[in-house]
Amino acid sequence: MDLIIVESPTKAKTITKFLDKSYKVESSYGHIRDLPKSKIGVDTENNFEVVYEIPENAQKNVTKLMALDKNADNIILATDEDREGEAIAWHLLEALKIDKDKTNRIVFHEITKEAINDALKNPRKLDMNLVNAQQARRVLDRLVGYELSPFLWQKVARGLSAGRVQSVAVRLIVDREREIKAFKTDEYWSIEAELLPESNKEHSIVAKLNKIKGKTVKKLDIKNKEASDKISLDLENCRYKISSVSSKKSSKNPPKPFTTSTLQQTANRWLGFSAKQTMMLAQQLYEQGFITYMRTDSLNLSDKFLKDSAKYLREELGPEYALEKARKHKTKSKGAQEAHEAVRPTEASMAPDNLPTKINDQQKRLYRLIWQRAIASQMTEAIMNQAAIDIDAVNTDYQFRANGQTMQFGGYLKIYPEKSKELVLPFVTEGEIVELKSLNNEQHFTQPPARYSDAGIVKIMEKHGIGRPSTYAPTLATIIARNYVERDDNKKLYPTAIAFVVVDLLVTHFPKVIDFEFTAKVETDFDKI
């Protein structure tokens, strides 16, 4: 018998379906060793020697795995294909005292029969570079937390915690709140005309004031009611004439397939899921074999998926929706050692409505989004007709413009329904007279920057290089759980009073640790390991 060890019981159950009885698949239930809870566990005086312990709640499972190991011909460590997964495999090897000569490591980024069998044919040994990268991250996080947290207990209150990534994330949210509080509102006005063409008085044209004396009107140019009223007075009893009509075709490319970051952002905006909720559901879909590994920076899609998606599109939608040559995207993240494919469905032909009934509604909604995005990335562009009508107020310095858009061919929008508003303009000709039906002046005020949503904070963390795909959701969950950040009525993130105090103290006394560039550089250094 060969013993395969994975992290979760769901993953074990899915893999078992694909293998014969010569294999036994068991779960480690995540990490079976970690740094001790009650002490630092890192000897800073002795080359940062690390002390690991087996937590009490893992003891029973460790005993079970050790007994199975004794009866196994070979041990196969099949934890996730990233640094964390490699570290879990190494901890299993060390804690269970497994014979290294009868132990192999396999990796796969999707749980399908083909992927599992292929992995079993191509085993490897543990990659200690990945293990050490994870250990370095864990040790540094422990050192920062154990050094900074007691400082906060002394200066602010007991029970507070600080962390290498979490404190920088809190700083981002505090800085945004201060931007909002310091924001000064500006007043501005817009002027809009509703006009009726002589040739078609049933279909009006709504046009905005676009130019004064040939110069484009910018957002803040009309600053107050007096300026707005003067323009309205100038336009009283004017005749209006079409000065130009133009149209052009434009194409709209489909979005790229999902990375961890863009999946979290889009699921937050489209579905209202938090980053933590998105990753929990994605983990469940992955472990059941419906999607590929969900912690990734990569935009690659396998050749098989590209071929299968093209076949699906030709057969289900028609050849006009499929590409002659697959569209491939370059991954912008150079260093991160994550899974080597984007997040995608394991089978292109597994449309959301064909999923087994055993998955719940939330899982299905997230799967639908992942499937739509991956398939759409291999579809033809949407073709739009862009139209513009310029209208002069005769014998004045004012010109209005109406913009319209119609869809000529939906392309990828047939599957991935991004908001694409159609506005049909009536047919008019240059020189045609139009009648003013109404002139509307509207007051506006500039708005402060918005608080971060889950999508927004993940995007800005990725922009600054703070954390990695596997850390965005846990970081956000941690700073909420520790009461540094709360959600407002719109589910946007805002800092608590204690967050302002903590950030100011850390910036004053530990500026390097809470610096954005330093945090990003540390991530890059981990990648080099």
Coordinates of C-alpha atoms in Angstrom, one line a residue:
M1 CA 0.0 0.0 0.0
D2 CA 1.2 3.5 -0.8
L3 CA 0.1 6.2 1.7
I4 CA -0.8 9.7 0.2
I5 CA -1.0 12.5 2.7
V6 CA -2.8 15.8 1.9
E7 CA -3.9 18.7 4.0
S8 CA -7.7 18.4 4.1
P9 CA -10.2 15.5 4.4
T10 CA -12.2 16.9 1.4
K11 CA -9.1 16.9 -0.8
A12 CA -8.4 13.3 0.4
K13 CA -11.9 12.2 -0.4
T14 CA -11.8 13.7 -3.9
I15 CA -8.4 12.1 -4.7
T16 CA -9.5 8.7 -3.4
K17 CA -12.2 8.6 -6.2
F18 CA -9.5 8.6 -8.8
L19 CA -7.2 5.9 -7.4
D20 CA -7.4 2.1 -7.0
K21 CA -7.2 0.3 -3.6
S22 CA -3.4 0.1 -3.7
Y23 CA -3.4 3.7 -2.4
K24 CA -4.7 5.1 0.9
V25 CA -5.3 8.8 1.1
E26 CA -5.2 10.5 4.5
S27 CA -5.4 14.1 5.7
S28 CA -2.9 15.9 8.0
Y29 CA -5.6 18.6 8.8
G30 CA -3.2 21.4 7.9
H31 CA 0.0 22.0 9.7
I32 CA 1.0 19.4 12.3
R33 CA 3.9 21.5 13.7
D34 CA 4.3 25.2 14.4
L35 CA 6.1 27.6 16.6
P36 CA 5.1 27.4 20.3
K37 CA 2.3 29.6 21.4
S38 CA 3.7 30.5 24.8
K39 CA 7.3 31.6 23.8
I40 CA 9.1 33.1 20.8
G41 CA 10.5 29.7 19.6
V42 CA 13.4 31.4 17.7
D43 CA 16.9 31.4 19.2
T44 CA 18.2 34.8 18.0
E45 CA 21.6 34.1 19.6
N46 CA 22.2 30.8 17.9
N47 CA 21.8 31.4 14.1
F48 CA 18.0 31.8 14.5
E49 CA 17.5 28.2 15.4
V50 CA 13.8 27.3 15.3
V51 CA 11.9 25.2 17.9
Y52 CA 8.7 23.6 16.6
E53 CA 6.0 21.9 18.6
I54 CA 3.1 19.6 17.8
P55 CA 0.0 21.3 19.0
E56 CA -2.2 19.3 21.4
N57 CA -5.1 19.2 18.9
A58 CA -2.8 17.5 16.3
Q59 CA -1.4 14.8 18.6
K60 CA -4.1 12.3 17.9
N61 CA -3.8 12.6 14.1
V62 CA 0.0 12.5 14.2
T63 CA -0.3 9.2 16.1
K64 CA -2.7 7.8 13.5
L65 CA -0.4 8.9 10.6
M66 CA 2.7 7.3 12.3
A67 CA 0.8 4.0 12.6
L68 CA -0.2 4.1 8.9
D69 CA 3.4 5.0 7.9
K70 CA 4.7 1.8 9.4
N71 CA 2.5 -0.3 7.2
A72 CA 3.0 1.7 4.0
D73 CA 5.4 0.6 1.2
N74 CA 5.8 4.3 0.1
I75 CA 4.8 7.7 1.4
I76 CA 3.6 10.3 -1.0
L77 CA 3.3 13.9 0.3
A78 CA 0.7 15.6 -1.9
T79 CA 0.2 19.0 -0.1
D80 CA -0.5 22.2 -2.1
E81 CA 1.8 23.5 -4.8
D82 CA 3.2 26.5 -3.0
R83 CA 5.6 27.5 -0.1
E84 CA 3.0 26.7 2.6
G85 CA 2.3 23.3 1.1
E86 CA 6.0 22.5 0.8
A87 CA 6.5 23.4 4.4
I88 CA 3.6 21.3 5.5
A89 CA 5.1 18.3 3.7
W90 CA 8.5 19.0 5.3
H91 CA 6.9 19.2 8.8
L92 CA 5.2 15.8 8.1
L93 CA 8.5 14.3 7.1
E94 CA 10.2 15.6 10.3
A95 CA 7.4 15.0 12.8
L96 CA 6.4 11.6 11.7
K97 CA 10.1 10.5 11.3
I98 CA 9.3 9.2 7.9
D99 CA 12.0 7.2 6.0
K100 CA 13.2 9.7 3.4
D101 CA 14.2 6.9 1.0
K102 CA 10.6 5.7 0.7
T103 CA 9.1 9.2 0.5
N104 CA 8.2 11.2 -2.6
R105 CA 6.6 14.6 -3.1
I106 CA 4.0 15.2 -5.8
V107 CA 2.4 18.4 -6.9
F108 CA -0.7 19.3 -9.0
H109 CA -2.7 22.5 -9.6
E110 CA -6.0 20.8 -10.2
I111 CA -7.6 17.8 -8.6
T112 CA -8.6 15.7 -11.6
K113 CA -7.9 12.1 -12.5
E114 CA -5.5 13.1 -15.3
A115 CA -3.6 15.6 -13.0
I116 CA -3.3 13.1 -10.1
N117 CA -2.1 10.3 -12.4
D118 CA 0.4 12.6 -14.1
A119 CA 1.7 13.7 -10.7
L120 CA 2.2 10.2 -9.5
K121 CA 4.2 9.4 -12.6
N122 CA 6.5 12.4 -12.0
P123 CA 7.3 12.5 -8.3
R124 CA 10.1 14.6 -6.9
K125 CA 11.9 15.2 -3.6
L126 CA 11.1 18.1 -1.2
D127 CA 12.2 21.5 -2.4
M128 CA 14.0 22.9 0.6
N129 CA 14.3 26.4 -1.0
L130 CA 10.5 26.6 -0.9
V131 CA 10.5 25.3 2.7
N132 CA 13.1 27.8 3.8
A133 CA 11.3 30.6 2.1
Q134 CA 8.2 29.7 4.2
Q135 CA 10.3 29.3 7.4
A136 CA 12.0 32.7 6.8
R137 CA 8.6 34.4 6.5
R138 CA 7.2 32.6 9.6
V139 CA 10.3 33.4 11.7
L140 CA 10.4 37.1 10.7
D141 CA 6.7 37.4 11.3
R142 CA 7.2 35.9 14.8
L143 CA 10.1 38.2 15.6
V144 CA 8.2 41.3 14.5
G145 CA 5.1 40.2 16.4
Y146 CA 7.0 39.3 19.6
E147 CA 9.1 42.5 19.6
L148 CA 6.3 45.0 18.7
S149 CA 3.4 43.5 20.6
P150 CA 4.9 44.0 24.1
F151 CA 5.8 47.5 23.2
L152 CA 2.1 48.2 22.4
W153 CA 1.0 46.5 25.7
Q154 CA 3.3 48.9 27.5
K155 CA 2.3 52.1 25.7
V156 CA -1.4 51.5 24.9
A157 CA -3.1 48.4 26.3
R158 CA -2.5 44.7 26.9
G159 CA -3.7 42.3 24.3
L160 CA -2.8 44.4 21.3
S161 CA -0.8 42.8 18.6
A162 CA 1.4 44.0 15.7
G163 CA 2.6 42.2 12.7
R164 CA 4.9 42.7 9.7
V165 CA 2.1 42.7 7.1
Q166 CA -1.0 43.4 9.2
S167 CA 0.4 46.6 10.7
V168 CA 1.2 48.0 7.2
A169 CA -2.4 47.0 6.1
V170 CA -3.8 48.9 9.1
R171 CA -1.6 51.9 8.2
L172 CA -3.1 52.0 4.6
I173 CA -6.6 52.1 6.0
V174 CA -5.6 54.8 8.6
D175 CA -3.9 56.9 5.9
R176 CA -7.1 56.7 3.7
E177 CA -9.3 57.8 6.6
R178 CA -7.1 60.8 7.3
E179 CA -7.3 61.7 3.6
I180 CA -11.1 61.6 3.8
K181 CA -11.1 63.8 7.0
A182 CA -8.7 66.3 5.4
F183 CA -10.6 66.5 2.1
K184 CA -11.9 70.0 1.1
T185 CA -15.1 69.9 -1.0
D186 CA -15.2 72.0 -4.2
E187 CA -18.5 73.1 -5.8
Y188 CA -19.0 72.8 -9.6
W189 CA -21.8 72.9 -12.1
S190 CA -22.8 71.1 -15.3
I191 CA -25.1 72.3 -18.0
E192 CA -27.1 69.9 -20.2
A193 CA -29.5 70.6 -23.1
E194 CA -32.3 68.4 -24.3
L195 CA -32.8 69.1 -28.0
L196 CA -35.3 67.9 -30.6
P197 CA -34.2 67.4 -34.2
E198 CA -36.5 68.9 -36.9
S199 CA -36.4 65.5 -38.7
N200 CA -37.3 63.4 -35.7
K201 CA -39.1 65.2 -32.9
E202 CA -40.0 61.9 -31.1
H203 CA -36.4 61.2 -30.2
S204 CA -34.6 63.9 -28.3
I205 CA -30.9 64.4 -28.0
V206 CA -29.4 65.0 -24.5
A207 CA -26.1 66.9 -24.9
K208 CA -23.6 68.3 -22.4
L209 CA -21.9 71.7 -22.6
N210 CA -18.6 70.6 -24.1
K211 CA -16.7 73.7 -25.3
I212 CA -16.5 77.4 -24.6
K213 CA -14.6 79.5 -27.2
G214 CA -13.3 76.3 -28.7
K215 CA -11.8 75.2 -25.3
T216 CA -13.0 71.9 -23.7
V217 CA -15.0 72.5 -20.5
K218 CA -13.3 70.6 -17.7
K219 CA -15.1 69.2 -14.6
L220 CA -14.4 72.1 -12.3
D221 CA -14.5 75.0 -14.8
I222 CA -18.0 76.2 -14.0
K223 CA -17.4 76.9 -10.3
N224 CA -20.7 78.4 -9.0
K225 CA -24.3 79.3 -9.6
E226 CA -23.4 82.8 -10.8
A227 CA -21.2 81.4 -13.6
S228 CA -23.8 78.8 -14.5
D229 CA -26.6 81.3 -14.6
K230 CA -24.5 83.6 -16.9
I231 CA -24.1 80.8 -19.4
S232 CA -27.8 80.0 -19.3
L233 CA -28.6 83.7 -19.9
D234 CA -26.2 83.7 -22.9
L235 CA -28.0 80.7 -24.3
E236 CA -31.5 82.2 -24.0
N237 CA -33.5 82.4 -27.3
C238 CA -30.5 80.8 -29.2
R239 CA -30.9 78.7 -32.3
Y240 CA -29.1 75.3 -32.3
K241 CA -27.5 73.6 -35.2
I242 CA -25.8 70.2 -35.8
S243 CA -22.1 71.1 -36.5
S244 CA -20.8 67.6 -37.0
V245 CA -21.8 63.9 -36.8
S246 CA -19.2 61.2 -36.4
S247 CA -19.1 57.5 -35.7
K248 CA -16.4 54.9 -35.4
K249 CA -16.1 51.3 -34.5
S250 CA -14.1 50.3 -31.4
S251 CA -13.3 46.9 -30.0
K252 CA -13.3 45.9 -26.4
N253 CA -11.0 43.2 -25.3
P254 CA -12.1 40.5 -22.8
P255 CA -10.5 40.6 -19.3
K256 CA -7.6 38.4 -18.3
P257 CA -8.3 35.2 -16.4
F258 CA -8.3 35.4 -12.6
T259 CA -5.3 35.6 -10.3
T260 CA -5.9 35.4 -6.5
S261 CA -6.0 39.2 -6.3
T262 CA -8.4 39.8 -9.2
L263 CA -10.6 37.0 -8.1
Q264 CA -11.0 38.5 -4.6
Q265 CA -11.6 42.0 -6.1
T266 CA -14.2 40.9 -8.6
A267 CA -16.0 38.6 -6.2
N268 CA -16.2 41.5 -3.8
R269 CA -17.6 43.9 -6.4
W270 CA -19.9 41.5 -8.2
L271 CA -21.0 39.1 -5.5
G272 CA -20.4 41.1 -2.3
F273 CA -18.1 38.4 -0.9
S274 CA -15.3 39.4 1.5
A275 CA -11.8 38.3 0.7
K276 CA -11.9 35.6 3.4
Q277 CA -15.3 34.3 2.1
T278 CA -14.0 34.2 -1.5
M279 CA -10.9 32.2 -0.5
M280 CA -12.9 29.8 1.7
L281 CA -15.4 29.0 -1.2
A282 CA -12.5 28.8 -3.7
Q283 CA -10.7 26.3 -1.4
Q284 CA -13.9 24.2 -1.3
L285 CA -14.3 24.2 -5.1
Y286 CA -10.6 23.3 -5.5
E287 CA -10.8 20.4 -3.1
Q288 CA -13.9 19.1 -4.8
G289 CA -12.0 19.2 -8.1
F290 CA -14.0 21.9 -9.9
I291 CA -11.3 24.7 -10.2
T292 CA -7.5 24.9 -10.3
Y293 CA -5.4 26.0 -7.3
M294 CA -6.6 29.4 -6.2
R295 CA -3.4 31.0 -4.7
T296 CA -1.6 32.2 -7.8
D297 CA -0.1 35.2 -9.5
S298 CA 0.0 33.5 -12.9
L299 CA -2.1 34.4 -16.0
N300 CA -1.2 31.2 -17.8
L301 CA -3.8 28.7 -19.0
S302 CA -2.9 25.1 -19.9
D303 CA -2.8 24.1 -23.6
K304 CA -5.5 21.6 -22.8
F305 CA -7.8 24.2 -21.4
L306 CA -7.2 26.5 -24.3
K307 CA -8.0 23.8 -26.8
D308 CA -11.1 22.6 -24.8
S309 CA -12.5 26.2 -24.4
A310 CA -12.1 26.9 -28.1
K311 CA -14.0 23.6 -28.9
Y312 CA -16.7 24.5 -26.3
L313 CA -17.2 28.0 -27.8
R314 CA -17.4 26.7 -31.4
E315 CA -19.9 24.0 -30.5
E316 CA -22.1 25.9 -28.0
L317 CA -22.0 29.5 -29.3
G318 CA -20.7 29.4 -32.8
P319 CA -17.3 29.8 -34.5
E320 CA -17.6 33.6 -34.5
Y321 CA -17.1 33.6 -30.7
A322 CA -13.9 31.4 -30.8
L323 CA -10.4 32.6 -31.5
E324 CA -8.4 31.1 -34.4
K325 CA -5.3 31.3 -32.2
A326 CA -5.4 31.1 -28.4
R327 CA -4.9 34.4 -26.5
K328 CA -2.0 34.2 -24.0
H329 CA -1.2 36.7 -21.3
K330 CA 2.1 37.6 -19.7
T331 CA 2.3 37.3 -16.0
K332 CA 3.3 40.7 -14.5
S333 CA 4.5 39.2 -11.1
K334 CA 8.0 38.0 -11.7
G335 CA 9.1 36.6 -8.3
A336 CA 6.2 35.0 -6.5
Q337 CA 6.5 31.2 -6.3
E338 CA 2.9 30.3 -6.6
A339 CA 0.9 27.9 -8.8
H340 CA 1.8 28.3 -12.4
E341 CA -1.7 28.7 -13.8
A342 CA -4.5 31.2 -13.5
V343 CA -7.6 30.3 -11.5
R344 CA -9.9 28.4 -13.9
P345 CA -12.4 25.6 -14.1
T346 CA -10.8 22.2 -14.4
E347 CA -13.1 21.5 -17.4
A348 CA -14.0 24.1 -19.9
S349 CA -17.2 22.3 -20.8
M350 CA -18.4 22.2 -17.2
A351 CA -20.9 25.1 -17.5
P352 CA -22.2 26.4 -14.2
D353 CA -25.7 25.0 -14.8
N354 CA -24.3 21.5 -15.3
L355 CA -22.6 21.4 -11.9
P356 CA -23.6 18.6 -9.5
T357 CA -26.4 19.6 -7.1
K358 CA -24.2 18.8 -4.1
I359 CA -22.5 22.2 -4.2
N360 CA -24.2 25.1 -2.4
D361 CA -25.5 28.4 -3.9
Q362 CA -22.5 30.4 -2.8
Q363 CA -20.0 27.9 -4.2
K364 CA -22.0 27.9 -7.5
R365 CA -22.0 31.7 -7.7
L366 CA -18.2 31.8 -7.3
Y367 CA -17.7 29.0 -9.7
R368 CA -19.9 30.7 -12.3
L369 CA -17.7 33.8 -12.0
I370 CA -14.5 31.8 -12.4
W371 CA -15.9 29.9 -15.4
Q372 CA -17.2 33.0 -17.1
R373 CA -13.9 34.8 -16.7
A374 CA -11.7 32.0 -17.9
I375 CA -13.9 31.2 -21.0
A376 CA -14.4 34.9 -21.8
S377 CA -10.6 35.4 -21.8
Q378 CA -10.5 33.1 -24.9
M379 CA -13.4 34.8 -26.8
T380 CA -13.5 37.4 -29.6
E381 CA -13.7 41.1 -28.8
A382 CA -16.9 43.0 -28.4
I383 CA -17.4 45.4 -31.3
M384 CA -19.0 48.8 -30.4
N385 CA -20.2 51.7 -32.6
Q386 CA -19.3 55.0 -30.9
A387 CA -21.2 58.0 -32.1
A388 CA -20.8 61.7 -31.3
I389 CA -23.0 64.7 -32.3
D390 CA -21.6 68.2 -31.9
I391 CA -24.3 71.0 -31.6
D392 CA -23.5 74.7 -31.8
A393 CA -25.5 77.4 -30.1
V394 CA -25.6 79.7 -33.2
N395 CA -23.8 83.0 -32.8
T396 CA -22.4 82.2 -29.4
D397 CA -19.1 80.7 -28.0
Y398 CA -20.9 77.5 -26.8
Q399 CA -20.9 74.0 -28.2
F400 CA -22.7 70.9 -26.8
R401 CA -21.9 67.3 -27.4
A402 CA -24.0 64.1 -27.3
N403 CA -22.3 60.7 -27.1
G404 CA -23.9 57.4 -28.0
Q405 CA -22.9 53.8 -28.1
T406 CA -24.4 50.7 -29.7
M407 CA -23.2 47.2 -29.7
Q408 CA -22.5 45.7 -33.1
F409 CA -21.3 42.3 -31.9
G410 CA -21.3 41.1 -28.3
G411 CA -18.2 38.8 -28.5
Y412 CA -17.1 37.9 -25.0
L413 CA -19.9 39.9 -23.4
K414 CA -22.2 37.0 -24.3
I415 CA -20.6 35.0 -21.5
Y416 CA -19.1 37.7 -19.2
P417 CA -21.7 40.4 -18.9
E418 CA -19.8 43.5 -17.9
K419 CA -21.8 46.6 -17.7
S420 CA -21.9 48.1 -21.2
K421 CA -24.6 50.7 -21.5
E422 CA -26.2 51.3 -24.9
L423 CA -27.3 54.8 -25.8
V424 CA -28.9 55.2 -29.2
L425 CA -28.7 58.6 -30.8
P426 CA -31.3 59.6 -33.5
F427 CA -30.2 59.9 -37.1
V428 CA -29.3 63.6 -37.9
T429 CA -27.4 65.4 -40.6
E430 CA -24.7 68.1 -40.4
G431 CA -26.3 71.6 -40.6
E432 CA -29.7 70.4 -39.4
I433 CA -31.5 72.7 -37.0
V434 CA -32.5 71.4 -33.6
E435 CA -35.0 72.9 -31.2
L436 CA -34.1 73.5 -27.5
K437 CA -36.6 71.6 -25.3
S438 CA -35.0 72.3 -22.0
L439 CA -31.7 73.6 -20.5
N440 CA -30.7 72.1 -17.1
N441 CA -28.1 73.4 -14.7
E442 CA -27.0 71.0 -12.0
Q443 CA -24.9 71.6 -8.9
H444 CA -22.3 69.1 -7.9
F445 CA -19.6 68.7 -5.1
T446 CA -16.3 66.9 -5.4
Q447 CA -16.3 63.8 -3.2
P448 CA -13.5 62.6 -0.9
P449 CA -11.7 59.3 -1.7
A450 CA -13.8 56.4 -0.7
R451 CA -13.0 54.0 2.1
Y452 CA -11.4 50.8 1.0
S453 CA -13.7 47.8 0.2
D454 CA -12.2 44.4 0.4
A455 CA -11.5 44.7 -3.3
G456 CA -9.8 48.1 -2.9
I457 CA -7.5 47.1 0.0
V458 CA -6.4 43.9 -1.8
K459 CA -5.7 46.0 -5.0
I460 CA -3.6 48.5 -3.1
M461 CA -1.7 45.8 -1.1
E462 CA -0.8 44.1 -4.4
K463 CA 0.2 47.5 -5.9
H464 CA 2.6 48.1 -3.0
G465 CA 3.9 44.5 -3.0
I466 CA 2.6 43.9 0.5
G467 CA 2.0 40.2 1.1
R468 CA 1.4 37.6 -1.5
P469 CA -1.7 35.9 -2.9
S470 CA -2.0 33.5 0.1
T471 CA -1.8 36.3 2.6
Y472 CA -4.3 39.0 1.4
A473 CA -7.4 37.4 2.9
P474 CA -5.9 36.2 6.2
T475 CA -4.3 39.6 6.8
L476 CA -7.6 41.3 6.3
A477 CA -9.4 38.8 8.5
T478 CA -6.8 39.3 11.3
I479 CA -7.0 43.1 11.5
I480 CA -10.8 42.9 11.7
A481 CA -10.7 40.2 14.3
R482 CA -8.2 42.2 16.4
N483 CA -10.5 45.3 16.3
Y484 CA -8.2 47.6 14.4
V485 CA -10.6 47.8 11.5
E486 CA -14.4 47.6 11.2
R487 CA -17.0 47.7 8.4
D488 CA -19.4 50.6 7.9
D489 CA -23.0 50.2 6.7
N490 CA -21.7 49.8 3.1
K491 CA -19.2 47.1 4.1
K492 CA -16.3 49.5 3.6
L493 CA -13.3 49.3 5.9
Y494 CA -12.5 52.1 8.5
P495 CA -10.0 52.2 11.4
T496 CA -11.0 52.1 15.0
A497 CA -9.7 54.8 17.4
I498 CA -7.0 52.3 18.7
A499 CA -5.7 51.9 15.1
F500 CA -4.8 55.6 14.9
V501 CA -2.9 55.4 18.2
V502 CA -1.1 52.1 17.2
V503 CA -0.1 53.3 13.7
D504 CA 1.3 56.6 15.0
L505 CA 3.3 54.8 17.7
L506 CA 4.8 52.3 15.2
V507 CA 5.5 55.1 12.6
T508 CA 7.4 57.1 15.4
H509 CA 9.3 54.2 17.0
F510 CA 9.6 51.5 14.3
P511 CA 9.4 53.5 10.9
K512 CA 11.2 50.8 8.9
V513 CA 9.0 47.9 10.0
I514 CA 5.8 49.8 9.0
D515 CA 7.3 51.2 5.8
F516 CA 5.6 50.2 2.5
E517 CA 8.8 49.8 0.5
F518 CA 10.6 47.8 3.3
T519 CA 7.7 45.4 3.5
A520 CA 7.7 44.9 -0.3
K521 CA 11.5 44.4 -0.3
V522 CA 11.2 41.7 2.3
E523 CA 8.6 39.9 0.1
T524 CA 11.1 40.1 -2.8
D525 CA 13.9 38.8 -0.6
F526 CA 11.7 35.8 0.4
D527 CA 11.1 35.1 -3.3
K528 CA 14.8 35.0 -3.9
I529 CA 15.1 32.2 -1.3

